[in-house]
Amino acid sequence: MENFTFHNPVKVLFGKNQIAQISQEIPKDKRVLIVYGGGSVVKTGVLQRVKDALENDVVFEFGGVEANPHYETLMKAVDIVKTEKIDYLLAVGGGSVIDGTKFIAAAAMYEGDAWEIVKSYGGVVTDALPIGCVLTIAATGSEMNNVSVVTKAETKDKLFFSSPFVLPKFSVLEPEITFTLPKNQTANGVVDAFIHILEQYITFPVGAKVPDRFAEALLNTLKEEGPKALNTPDDYSARANIMWSATMALNGILATGTPADWATHMIGQEITGLYGLDHAQTLAIVMPALWKFCKADKSAKLAQYAANVWNVPLANEADMADKAIEYTVDFFESMGLKTRLSHYGLGEEIIPQVITKLVEHGHVNIGEKQNITAKSAEEILRLAL
Ligand code: NZQ
Ligand code: ZN
């Protein structure tokens, strides 16, 4: 088991009618900016519930944060924060809104060019406004972590930054809010969370039984509950189990004492940045191909996963690893996600562009062994055609 530091102070308010609690979490004298997305929270009534629950005298709103939030849009919110002397941000939405709010929180307190926050991976951040969250989709785990992914639309650069200053103070997790998700977004969320777990689990064994067994518990839960939520959107138990699994998948607990891969995310991010595919769609394409390419390095953990998640009988490691890849692809497809670039009309012409962006962003020598080079990424994308 490797050394680790674990620190997660985010307060989680989970269950029914938790929005009512937010007035207890946000000091009454704060000038609040509510940040939301393309309008789903207006339609579903969640925004109104939030406004009804707030007891602050000054409350502004900023809507229109797009999926894969744009730096250009977020900077408009930063202007409002500065002009109106906002000192508390309340994100009401999914990963995109929460990530966008994290960026606004850091940019509002940063003196220089705000894109430096992203370019420095968060290194230049020394302060941020406090953030609260009301989560509307179970997927990214952003509600309980310090990561934010922002896209500069002008240059198609989709990049992440992280900073302890942008950890939310609290997050409301009401599973019922996710009843209104369209099927494809429910599926995206389940698959994204599933892949967050796999990025931290399918590496090489280091005897870290606690995160391994947490990972297996969460994978089994998502595998069982994901299809239920697709078929019965208002199944509370399924939604609740998915929501907590997705949060737990990326709040740091699975990274305790283990190596992590994240190469699927690095490659997938470039595909979203360049071609606009949903985040989870890119991951479902890249991960199976990456596993085929890195099978020798990952076969021990793939075999463990085959046995403990897919109930594959013990056999030789390479055969079990093949089964693990096959069942994972079947699971993604059964959730309605395609697993090949060609399914989205993308062919080998995209490969040089994706590789150029990876190199430009310094995302080479990635993966748990830092052995996925630009050349390897090219071969992985070929396997994903
Ligand atoms: O924009 P609105 O109108 O609100 O609609 C959203 C959006 O179209 C809709 N939606 C959300 N909740 C809903 C709903 N529709 C009906 N009912 C509800 N209750 O769903 C669509 C997708 O929302 P989005 O926030 O984009 O989804 P998600 O949570 O999957 O976030 C994706 C973003 O998070 C980043 C991704 O790269 C992407 O930019 N990630 C963030 C991470 C992090 N901070 O740790 C890690 C992840 O790996 C990921 O990279
Ligand atoms: Zn993800």
PDB file of C-alpha atoms in Angstrom, residues 24-298:
ATOM      1  CA  GLN A  24     -28.397  26.950   7.824  1.00  0.00           C
ATOM      2  CA  GLU A  25     -25.209  26.611   5.799  1.00  0.00           C
ATOM      3  CA  ILE A  26     -24.989  30.062   4.172  1.00  0.00           C
ATOM      4  CA  PRO A  27     -24.530  32.981   6.570  1.00  0.00           C
ATOM      5  CA  LYS A  28     -27.484  35.396   6.211  1.00  0.00           C
ATOM      6  CA  ASP A  29     -25.308  38.447   5.558  1.00  0.00           C
ATOM      7  CA  LYS A  30     -23.653  36.918   2.483  1.00  0.00           C
ATOM      8  CA  ARG A  31     -24.365  38.314  -0.966  1.00  0.00           C
ATOM      9  CA  VAL A  32     -25.179  35.180  -2.930  1.00  0.00           C
ATOM     10  CA  LEU A  33     -24.861  34.413  -6.637  1.00  0.00           C
ATOM     11  CA  ILE A  34     -26.837  31.337  -7.746  1.00  0.00           C
ATOM     12  CA  VAL A  35     -25.145  29.732 -10.753  1.00  0.00           C
ATOM     13  CA  TYR A  36     -27.082  27.359 -13.004  1.00  0.00           C
ATOM     14  CA  GLY A  37     -27.001  25.729 -16.437  1.00  0.00           C
ATOM     15  CA  GLY A  38     -29.152  25.732 -19.550  1.00  0.00           C
ATOM     16  CA  GLY A  39     -32.483  25.921 -17.762  1.00  0.00           C
ATOM     17  CA  SER A  40     -33.389  22.421 -16.533  1.00  0.00           C
ATOM     18  CA  VAL A  41     -33.530  23.725 -12.950  1.00  0.00           C
ATOM     19  CA  VAL A  42     -36.030  26.394 -14.009  1.00  0.00           C
ATOM     20  CA  LYS A  43     -38.270  23.784 -15.663  1.00  0.00           C
ATOM     21  CA  THR A  44     -38.068  21.263 -12.823  1.00  0.00           C
ATOM     22  CA  GLY A  45     -38.723  23.843 -10.103  1.00  0.00           C
ATOM     23  CA  VAL A  46     -35.424  23.160  -8.319  1.00  0.00           C
ATOM     24  CA  LEU A  47     -34.281  26.770  -8.753  1.00  0.00           C
ATOM     25  CA  GLN A  48     -37.495  28.061  -7.166  1.00  0.00           C
ATOM     26  CA  ARG A  49     -37.089  25.662  -4.238  1.00  0.00           C
ATOM     27  CA  VAL A  50     -33.556  26.970  -3.715  1.00  0.00           C
ATOM     28  CA  LYS A  51     -34.700  30.590  -3.820  1.00  0.00           C
ATOM     29  CA  ASP A  52     -37.507  29.839  -1.380  1.00  0.00           C
ATOM     30  CA  ALA A  53     -35.064  28.199   1.017  1.00  0.00           C
ATOM     31  CA  LEU A  54     -32.509  31.043   1.019  1.00  0.00           C
ATOM     32  CA  GLU A  55     -32.845  33.629   3.778  1.00  0.00           C
ATOM     33  CA  ASN A  56     -30.290  36.095   2.408  1.00  0.00           C
ATOM     34  CA  ASP A  57     -31.338  39.631   1.477  1.00  0.00           C
ATOM     35  CA  VAL A  58     -29.113  39.825  -1.596  1.00  0.00           C
ATOM     36  CA  VAL A  59     -29.433  37.019  -4.139  1.00  0.00           C
ATOM     37  CA  PHE A  60     -28.342  37.303  -7.776  1.00  0.00           C
ATOM     38  CA  GLU A  61     -28.676  34.662 -10.500  1.00  0.00           C
ATOM     39  CA  PHE A  62     -26.407  33.623 -13.345  1.00  0.00           C
ATOM     40  CA  GLY A  63     -27.863  31.073 -15.793  1.00  0.00           C
ATOM     41  CA  GLY A  64     -26.549  29.705 -19.065  1.00  0.00           C
ATOM     42  CA  VAL A  65     -23.487  27.740 -17.990  1.00  0.00           C
ATOM     43  CA  GLU A  66     -23.202  25.189 -20.782  1.00  0.00           C
ATOM     44  CA  ALA A  67     -22.340  21.484 -20.521  1.00  0.00           C
ATOM     45  CA  ASN A  68     -18.519  21.403 -20.577  1.00  0.00           C
ATOM     46  CA  PRO A  69     -18.501  24.957 -19.231  1.00  0.00           C
ATOM     47  CA  HIS A  70     -16.874  27.668 -21.278  1.00  0.00           C
ATOM     48  CA  TYR A  71     -14.274  29.979 -19.821  1.00  0.00           C
ATOM     49  CA  GLU A  72     -15.803  32.787 -21.898  1.00  0.00           C
ATOM     50  CA  THR A  73     -19.227  32.336 -20.221  1.00  0.00           C
ATOM     51  CA  LEU A  74     -17.780  31.961 -16.743  1.00  0.00           C
ATOM     52  CA  MET A  75     -15.838  35.211 -17.062  1.00  0.00           C
ATOM     53  CA  LYS A  76     -19.187  37.018 -17.465  1.00  0.00           C
ATOM     54  CA  ALA A  77     -20.159  35.660 -14.039  1.00  0.00           C
ATOM     55  CA  VAL A  78     -16.812  36.823 -12.636  1.00  0.00           C
ATOM     56  CA  ASP A  79     -17.722  40.361 -13.761  1.00  0.00           C
ATOM     57  CA  ILE A  80     -21.050  40.160 -11.903  1.00  0.00           C
ATOM     58  CA  VAL A  81     -19.293  38.858  -8.786  1.00  0.00           C
ATOM     59  CA  LYS A  82     -16.919  41.810  -8.828  1.00  0.00           C
ATOM     60  CA  THR A  83     -19.531  44.484  -9.627  1.00  0.00           C
ATOM     61  CA  GLU A  84     -22.110  43.237  -7.154  1.00  0.00           C
ATOM     62  CA  LYS A  85     -19.597  42.353  -4.424  1.00  0.00           C
ATOM     63  CA  ILE A  86     -20.803  38.765  -4.286  1.00  0.00           C
ATOM     64  CA  ASP A  87     -19.223  36.790  -1.457  1.00  0.00           C
ATOM     65  CA  TYR A  88     -20.933  33.368  -1.686  1.00  0.00           C
ATOM     66  CA  LEU A  89     -21.561  31.172  -4.738  1.00  0.00           C
ATOM     67  CA  LEU A  90     -24.333  28.598  -4.899  1.00  0.00           C
ATOM     68  CA  ALA A  91     -24.085  26.096  -7.761  1.00  0.00           C
ATOM     69  CA  VAL A  92     -27.404  24.488  -8.730  1.00  0.00           C
ATOM     70  CA  GLY A  93     -26.749  21.874 -11.382  1.00  0.00           C
ATOM     71  CA  GLY A  94     -24.487  19.062 -12.519  1.00  0.00           C
ATOM     72  CA  GLY A  95     -20.748  18.715 -12.885  1.00  0.00           C
ATOM     73  CA  SER A  96     -20.586  21.473 -15.477  1.00  0.00           C
ATOM     74  CA  VAL A  97     -22.277  24.042 -13.237  1.00  0.00           C
ATOM     75  CA  ILE A  98     -20.300  23.008 -10.171  1.00  0.00           C
ATOM     76  CA  ASP A  99     -16.994  23.028 -12.076  1.00  0.00           C
ATOM     77  CA  GLY A 100     -17.895  26.397 -13.572  1.00  0.00           C
ATOM     78  CA  THR A 101     -18.694  27.748 -10.125  1.00  0.00           C
ATOM     79  CA  LYS A 102     -15.317  26.544  -8.836  1.00  0.00           C
ATOM     80  CA  PHE A 103     -13.631  28.462 -11.621  1.00  0.00           C
ATOM     81  CA  ILE A 104     -15.691  31.602 -10.896  1.00  0.00           C
ATOM     82  CA  ALA A 105     -14.813  31.284  -7.196  1.00  0.00           C
ATOM     83  CA  ALA A 106     -11.087  31.169  -7.927  1.00  0.00           C
ATOM     84  CA  ALA A 107     -11.101  33.707 -10.784  1.00  0.00           C
ATOM     85  CA  ALA A 108     -12.971  36.287  -8.702  1.00  0.00           C
ATOM     86  CA  MET A 109     -10.085  36.313  -6.229  1.00  0.00           C
ATOM     87  CA  TYR A 110      -7.277  36.168  -8.798  1.00  0.00           C
ATOM     88  CA  GLU A 111      -5.573  39.346  -9.953  1.00  0.00           C
ATOM     89  CA  GLY A 112      -3.911  38.207 -13.187  1.00  0.00           C
ATOM     90  CA  ASP A 113      -5.211  36.565 -16.385  1.00  0.00           C
ATOM     91  CA  ALA A 114      -7.763  34.021 -15.100  1.00  0.00           C
ATOM     92  CA  TRP A 115      -6.856  31.391 -17.708  1.00  0.00           C
ATOM     93  CA  GLU A 116      -3.589  31.034 -15.766  1.00  0.00           C
ATOM     94  CA  ILE A 117      -5.654  29.224 -13.121  1.00  0.00           C
ATOM     95  CA  VAL A 118      -6.321  26.429 -15.594  1.00  0.00           C
ATOM     96  CA  LYS A 119      -2.932  26.554 -17.311  1.00  0.00           C
ATOM     97  CA  SER A 120      -1.187  26.165 -13.956  1.00  0.00           C
ATOM     98  CA  TYR A 121      -3.499  23.239 -13.009  1.00  0.00           C
ATOM     99  CA  GLY A 122      -4.663  25.409 -10.101  1.00  0.00           C
ATOM    100  CA  GLY A 123      -1.165  26.129  -8.837  1.00  0.00           C
ATOM    101  CA  VAL A 124      -1.658  29.912  -8.842  1.00  0.00           C
ATOM    102  CA  VAL A 125      -4.855  29.756  -6.762  1.00  0.00           C
ATOM    103  CA  THR A 126      -4.324  31.136  -3.269  1.00  0.00           C
ATOM    104  CA  ASP A 127      -7.924  31.977  -2.373  1.00  0.00           C
ATOM    105  CA  ALA A 128     -11.497  31.483  -3.601  1.00  0.00           C
ATOM    106  CA  LEU A 129     -15.021  32.495  -2.680  1.00  0.00           C
ATOM    107  CA  PRO A 130     -16.984  29.957  -0.627  1.00  0.00           C
ATOM    108  CA  ILE A 131     -19.155  27.556  -2.648  1.00  0.00           C
ATOM    109  CA  GLY A 132     -22.305  25.594  -1.829  1.00  0.00           C
ATOM    110  CA  CYS A 133     -23.824  23.044  -4.227  1.00  0.00           C
ATOM    111  CA  VAL A 134     -27.235  21.609  -5.005  1.00  0.00           C
ATOM    112  CA  LEU A 135     -26.478  18.619  -7.218  1.00  0.00           C
ATOM    113  CA  THR A 136     -28.909  17.708 -10.016  1.00  0.00           C
ATOM    114  CA  ILE A 137     -27.128  14.792 -11.734  1.00  0.00           C
ATOM    115  CA  ALA A 138     -25.161  11.916 -10.254  1.00  0.00           C
ATOM    116  CA  ALA A 139     -21.996  11.675 -12.313  1.00  0.00           C
ATOM    117  CA  THR A 140     -18.779  13.568 -11.769  1.00  0.00           C
ATOM    118  CA  GLY A 141     -18.234  13.714  -8.017  1.00  0.00           C
ATOM    119  CA  SER A 142     -17.426  17.428  -8.378  1.00  0.00           C
ATOM    120  CA  GLU A 143     -19.780  18.071  -5.448  1.00  0.00           C
ATOM    121  CA  MET A 144     -17.229  16.515  -3.086  1.00  0.00           C
ATOM    122  CA  ASN A 145     -13.862  17.157  -4.695  1.00  0.00           C
ATOM    123  CA  ASN A 146     -11.420  19.939  -5.565  1.00  0.00           C
ATOM    124  CA  VAL A 147     -11.360  19.442  -9.343  1.00  0.00           C
ATOM    125  CA  SER A 148     -12.851  21.603 -12.087  1.00  0.00           C
ATOM    126  CA  VAL A 149     -12.792  21.102 -15.854  1.00  0.00           C
ATOM    127  CA  VAL A 150     -13.133  24.186 -18.046  1.00  0.00           C
ATOM    128  CA  THR A 151     -13.130  24.629 -21.824  1.00  0.00           C
ATOM    129  CA  LYS A 152     -11.748  27.627 -23.681  1.00  0.00           C
ATOM    130  CA  ALA A 153     -14.167  27.598 -26.611  1.00  0.00           C
ATOM    131  CA  GLU A 154     -11.968  29.842 -28.730  1.00  0.00           C
ATOM    132  CA  THR A 155      -9.091  27.355 -28.825  1.00  0.00           C
ATOM    133  CA  LYS A 156     -11.008  24.128 -28.020  1.00  0.00           C
ATOM    134  CA  ASP A 157      -8.801  23.533 -24.988  1.00  0.00           C
ATOM    135  CA  LYS A 158     -10.580  21.436 -22.362  1.00  0.00           C
ATOM    136  CA  LEU A 159      -8.415  21.324 -19.247  1.00  0.00           C
ATOM    137  CA  PHE A 160      -8.763  20.587 -15.546  1.00  0.00           C
ATOM    138  CA  PHE A 161      -7.410  22.368 -12.513  1.00  0.00           C
ATOM    139  CA  SER A 162      -7.573  21.455  -8.865  1.00  0.00           C
ATOM    140  CA  SER A 163      -7.201  23.428  -5.671  1.00  0.00           C
ATOM    141  CA  PRO A 164      -8.172  22.867  -2.048  1.00  0.00           C
ATOM    142  CA  PHE A 165      -9.600  26.436  -2.087  1.00  0.00           C
ATOM    143  CA  VAL A 166     -12.466  25.376  -4.376  1.00  0.00           C
ATOM    144  CA  LEU A 167     -13.712  22.470  -2.277  1.00  0.00           C
ATOM    145  CA  PRO A 168     -17.426  23.105  -1.687  1.00  0.00           C
ATOM    146  CA  LYS A 169     -18.401  24.019   1.871  1.00  0.00           C
ATOM    147  CA  PHE A 170     -21.479  21.818   1.541  1.00  0.00           C
ATOM    148  CA  SER A 171     -23.371  19.823  -1.078  1.00  0.00           C
ATOM    149  CA  VAL A 172     -27.052  18.958  -1.125  1.00  0.00           C
ATOM    150  CA  LEU A 173     -27.679  15.509  -2.596  1.00  0.00           C
ATOM    151  CA  GLU A 174     -31.405  14.918  -3.139  1.00  0.00           C
ATOM    152  CA  PRO A 175     -31.802  11.758  -5.228  1.00  0.00           C
ATOM    153  CA  GLU A 176     -35.358  12.789  -6.233  1.00  0.00           C
ATOM    154  CA  ILE A 177     -33.962  15.742  -8.190  1.00  0.00           C
ATOM    155  CA  THR A 178     -32.425  13.240 -10.622  1.00  0.00           C
ATOM    156  CA  PHE A 179     -35.831  11.699 -11.536  1.00  0.00           C
ATOM    157  CA  THR A 180     -36.174  14.292 -14.306  1.00  0.00           C
ATOM    158  CA  LEU A 181     -32.898  13.445 -16.058  1.00  0.00           C
ATOM    159  CA  PRO A 182     -33.211  12.411 -19.691  1.00  0.00           C
ATOM    160  CA  LYS A 183     -32.221   8.769 -20.238  1.00  0.00           C
ATOM    161  CA  ASN A 184     -28.943   9.625 -21.953  1.00  0.00           C
ATOM    162  CA  GLN A 185     -27.836  11.821 -19.038  1.00  0.00           C
ATOM    163  CA  THR A 186     -28.716   9.131 -16.486  1.00  0.00           C
ATOM    164  CA  ALA A 187     -26.595   6.732 -18.530  1.00  0.00           C
ATOM    165  CA  ASN A 188     -23.765   9.249 -18.932  1.00  0.00           C
ATOM    166  CA  GLY A 189     -23.676   9.753 -15.181  1.00  0.00           C
ATOM    167  CA  VAL A 190     -23.590   6.054 -14.325  1.00  0.00           C
ATOM    168  CA  VAL A 191     -20.873   5.362 -16.893  1.00  0.00           C
ATOM    169  CA  ASP A 192     -18.751   8.374 -15.869  1.00  0.00           C
ATOM    170  CA  ALA A 193     -18.881   7.317 -12.210  1.00  0.00           C
ATOM    171  CA  PHE A 194     -18.178   3.671 -13.155  1.00  0.00           C
ATOM    172  CA  ILE A 195     -15.108   4.809 -15.098  1.00  0.00           C
ATOM    173  CA  HIS A 196     -13.874   7.052 -12.260  1.00  0.00           C
ATOM    174  CA  ILE A 197     -13.775   3.945 -10.117  1.00  0.00           C
ATOM    175  CA  LEU A 198     -12.030   1.907 -12.815  1.00  0.00           C
ATOM    176  CA  GLU A 199      -9.393   4.616 -13.409  1.00  0.00           C
ATOM    177  CA  GLN A 200      -8.355   4.193  -9.759  1.00  0.00           C
ATOM    178  CA  TYR A 201      -8.823   0.414  -9.550  1.00  0.00           C
ATOM    179  CA  ILE A 202      -7.586  -1.117 -12.819  1.00  0.00           C
ATOM    180  CA  THR A 203      -3.887  -0.442 -12.427  1.00  0.00           C
ATOM    181  CA  PHE A 204      -1.537  -2.930 -10.736  1.00  0.00           C
ATOM    182  CA  PRO A 205      -1.857  -4.630  -7.332  1.00  0.00           C
ATOM    183  CA  VAL A 206      -0.203  -2.918  -4.352  1.00  0.00           C
ATOM    184  CA  GLY A 207      -2.058  -4.787  -1.622  1.00  0.00           C
ATOM    185  CA  ALA A 208      -4.394  -1.864  -0.902  1.00  0.00           C
ATOM    186  CA  LYS A 209      -7.407  -3.917   0.087  1.00  0.00           C
ATOM    187  CA  VAL A 210      -9.531  -1.083   1.474  1.00  0.00           C
ATOM    188  CA  PRO A 211      -9.802   1.009  -1.710  1.00  0.00           C
ATOM    189  CA  ASP A 212      -9.969  -2.173  -3.830  1.00  0.00           C
ATOM    190  CA  ARG A 213     -12.951  -3.475  -1.915  1.00  0.00           C
ATOM    191  CA  PHE A 214     -14.623  -0.059  -1.795  1.00  0.00           C
ATOM    192  CA  ALA A 215     -14.174   0.064  -5.570  1.00  0.00           C
ATOM    193  CA  GLU A 216     -15.736  -3.368  -6.016  1.00  0.00           C
ATOM    194  CA  ALA A 217     -18.702  -2.413  -3.788  1.00  0.00           C
ATOM    195  CA  LEU A 218     -19.329   0.762  -5.787  1.00  0.00           C
ATOM    196  CA  LEU A 219     -18.933  -0.977  -9.164  1.00  0.00           C
ATOM    197  CA  ASN A 220     -21.380  -3.703  -8.143  1.00  0.00           C
ATOM    198  CA  THR A 221     -23.843  -1.068  -6.938  1.00  0.00           C
ATOM    199  CA  LEU A 222     -23.725   0.921 -10.181  1.00  0.00           C
ATOM    200  CA  LYS A 223     -23.956  -2.254 -12.262  1.00  0.00           C
ATOM    201  CA  GLU A 224     -27.111  -3.289 -10.384  1.00  0.00           C
ATOM    202  CA  GLU A 225     -28.784   0.091  -9.967  1.00  0.00           C
ATOM    203  CA  GLY A 226     -27.850   1.807 -13.272  1.00  0.00           C
ATOM    204  CA  PRO A 227     -30.236  -0.258 -15.430  1.00  0.00           C
ATOM    205  CA  LYS A 228     -33.019   0.196 -12.830  1.00  0.00           C
ATOM    206  CA  ALA A 229     -32.780   3.994 -13.039  1.00  0.00           C
ATOM    207  CA  LEU A 230     -32.857   3.821 -16.847  1.00  0.00           C
ATOM    208  CA  ASN A 231     -36.003   1.700 -16.850  1.00  0.00           C
ATOM    209  CA  THR A 232     -37.734   3.309 -13.857  1.00  0.00           C
ATOM    210  CA  PRO A 233     -36.566   6.925 -13.574  1.00  0.00           C
ATOM    211  CA  ASP A 234     -38.444   7.530 -10.303  1.00  0.00           C
ATOM    212  CA  ASP A 235     -37.007   4.506  -8.456  1.00  0.00           C
ATOM    213  CA  TYR A 236     -35.820   6.347  -5.325  1.00  0.00           C
ATOM    214  CA  SER A 237     -33.645   3.545  -4.053  1.00  0.00           C
ATOM    215  CA  ALA A 238     -31.827   3.164  -7.373  1.00  0.00           C
ATOM    216  CA  ARG A 239     -31.318   6.940  -7.695  1.00  0.00           C
ATOM    217  CA  ALA A 240     -30.075   7.227  -4.104  1.00  0.00           C
ATOM    218  CA  ASN A 241     -27.595   4.386  -4.480  1.00  0.00           C
ATOM    219  CA  ILE A 242     -26.322   5.765  -7.783  1.00  0.00           C
ATOM    220  CA  MET A 243     -25.959   9.258  -6.353  1.00  0.00           C
ATOM    221  CA  TRP A 244     -23.935   8.224  -3.345  1.00  0.00           C
ATOM    222  CA  SER A 245     -21.813   5.843  -5.451  1.00  0.00           C
ATOM    223  CA  ALA A 246     -20.990   8.609  -7.916  1.00  0.00           C
ATOM    224  CA  THR A 247     -19.989  10.975  -5.114  1.00  0.00           C
ATOM    225  CA  MET A 248     -17.887   8.320  -3.387  1.00  0.00           C
ATOM    226  CA  ALA A 249     -16.255   7.417  -6.699  1.00  0.00           C
ATOM    227  CA  LEU A 250     -14.334  10.668  -6.868  1.00  0.00           C
ATOM    228  CA  ASN A 251     -14.051  12.155  -3.392  1.00  0.00           C
ATOM    229  CA  GLY A 252     -10.533  10.858  -2.815  1.00  0.00           C
ATOM    230  CA  ILE A 253     -11.387   7.753  -0.833  1.00  0.00           C
ATOM    231  CA  LEU A 254     -10.597   5.366  -3.709  1.00  0.00           C
ATOM    232  CA  ALA A 255      -7.217   7.017  -4.208  1.00  0.00           C
ATOM    233  CA  THR A 256      -5.976   6.104  -0.744  1.00  0.00           C
ATOM    234  CA  GLY A 257      -2.846   4.024  -1.089  1.00  0.00           C
ATOM    235  CA  THR A 258      -3.273   3.014  -4.724  1.00  0.00           C
ATOM    236  CA  PRO A 259      -1.814   4.131  -8.043  1.00  0.00           C
ATOM    237  CA  ALA A 260      -4.237   5.756 -10.502  1.00  0.00           C
ATOM    238  CA  ASP A 261      -4.441   5.705 -14.268  1.00  0.00           C
ATOM    239  CA  TRP A 262      -6.542   8.678 -15.626  1.00  0.00           C
ATOM    240  CA  ALA A 263      -5.208   8.238 -19.187  1.00  0.00           C
ATOM    241  CA  THR A 264      -8.738   7.500 -20.441  1.00  0.00           C
ATOM    242  CA  HIS A 265      -9.853  10.864 -19.056  1.00  0.00           C
ATOM    243  CA  MET A 266      -6.891  12.705 -20.568  1.00  0.00           C
ATOM    244  CA  ILE A 267      -7.541  11.289 -24.050  1.00  0.00           C
ATOM    245  CA  GLY A 268     -11.332  11.568 -23.703  1.00  0.00           C
ATOM    246  CA  GLN A 269     -11.109  15.234 -22.696  1.00  0.00           C
ATOM    247  CA  GLU A 270      -9.369  16.089 -25.961  1.00  0.00           C
ATOM    248  CA  ILE A 271     -12.128  14.345 -27.939  1.00  0.00           C
ATOM    249  CA  THR A 272     -14.822  16.380 -26.154  1.00  0.00           C
ATOM    250  CA  GLY A 273     -12.817  19.591 -26.578  1.00  0.00           C
ATOM    251  CA  LEU A 274     -12.382  19.030 -30.318  1.00  0.00           C
ATOM    252  CA  TYR A 275     -15.600  17.252 -31.366  1.00  0.00           C
ATOM    253  CA  GLY A 276     -18.130  17.968 -28.617  1.00  0.00           C
ATOM    254  CA  LEU A 277     -18.989  14.398 -27.628  1.00  0.00           C
ATOM    255  CA  ASP A 278     -20.363  14.096 -24.094  1.00  0.00           C
ATOM    256  CA  HIS A 279     -17.712  13.408 -21.463  1.00  0.00           C
ATOM    257  CA  ALA A 280     -18.970   9.878 -20.685  1.00  0.00           C
ATOM    258  CA  GLN A 281     -19.306   9.022 -24.389  1.00  0.00           C
ATOM    259  CA  THR A 282     -15.596   9.637 -24.908  1.00  0.00           C
ATOM    260  CA  LEU A 283     -14.654   7.535 -21.894  1.00  0.00           C
ATOM    261  CA  ALA A 284     -16.771   4.571 -23.020  1.00  0.00           C
ATOM    262  CA  ILE A 285     -14.881   4.676 -26.328  1.00  0.00           C
ATOM    263  CA  VAL A 286     -11.359   5.101 -24.971  1.00  0.00           C
ATOM    264  CA  MET A 287     -11.270   2.846 -21.917  1.00  0.00           C
ATOM    265  CA  PRO A 288     -11.865  -0.550 -23.621  1.00  0.00           C
ATOM    266  CA  ALA A 289      -9.267   0.310 -26.278  1.00  0.00           C
ATOM    267  CA  LEU A 290      -6.784   1.477 -23.658  1.00  0.00           C
ATOM    268  CA  TRP A 291      -7.251  -1.751 -21.703  1.00  0.00           C
ATOM    269  CA  LYS A 292      -6.599  -3.822 -24.825  1.00  0.00           C
ATOM    270  CA  PHE A 293      -3.429  -1.828 -25.449  1.00  0.00           C
ATOM    271  CA  CYS A 294      -2.229  -2.028 -21.813  1.00  0.00           C
ATOM    272  CA  LYS A 295      -3.514  -5.533 -21.080  1.00  0.00           C
ATOM    273  CA  ALA A 296      -0.171  -6.931 -19.997  1.00  0.00           C
ATOM    274  CA  ASP A 297       0.296  -4.152 -17.403  1.00  0.00           C
ATOM    275  CA  LYS A 298      -3.258  -4.389 -16.107  1.00  0.00           C
TER     276      LYS A 298
END
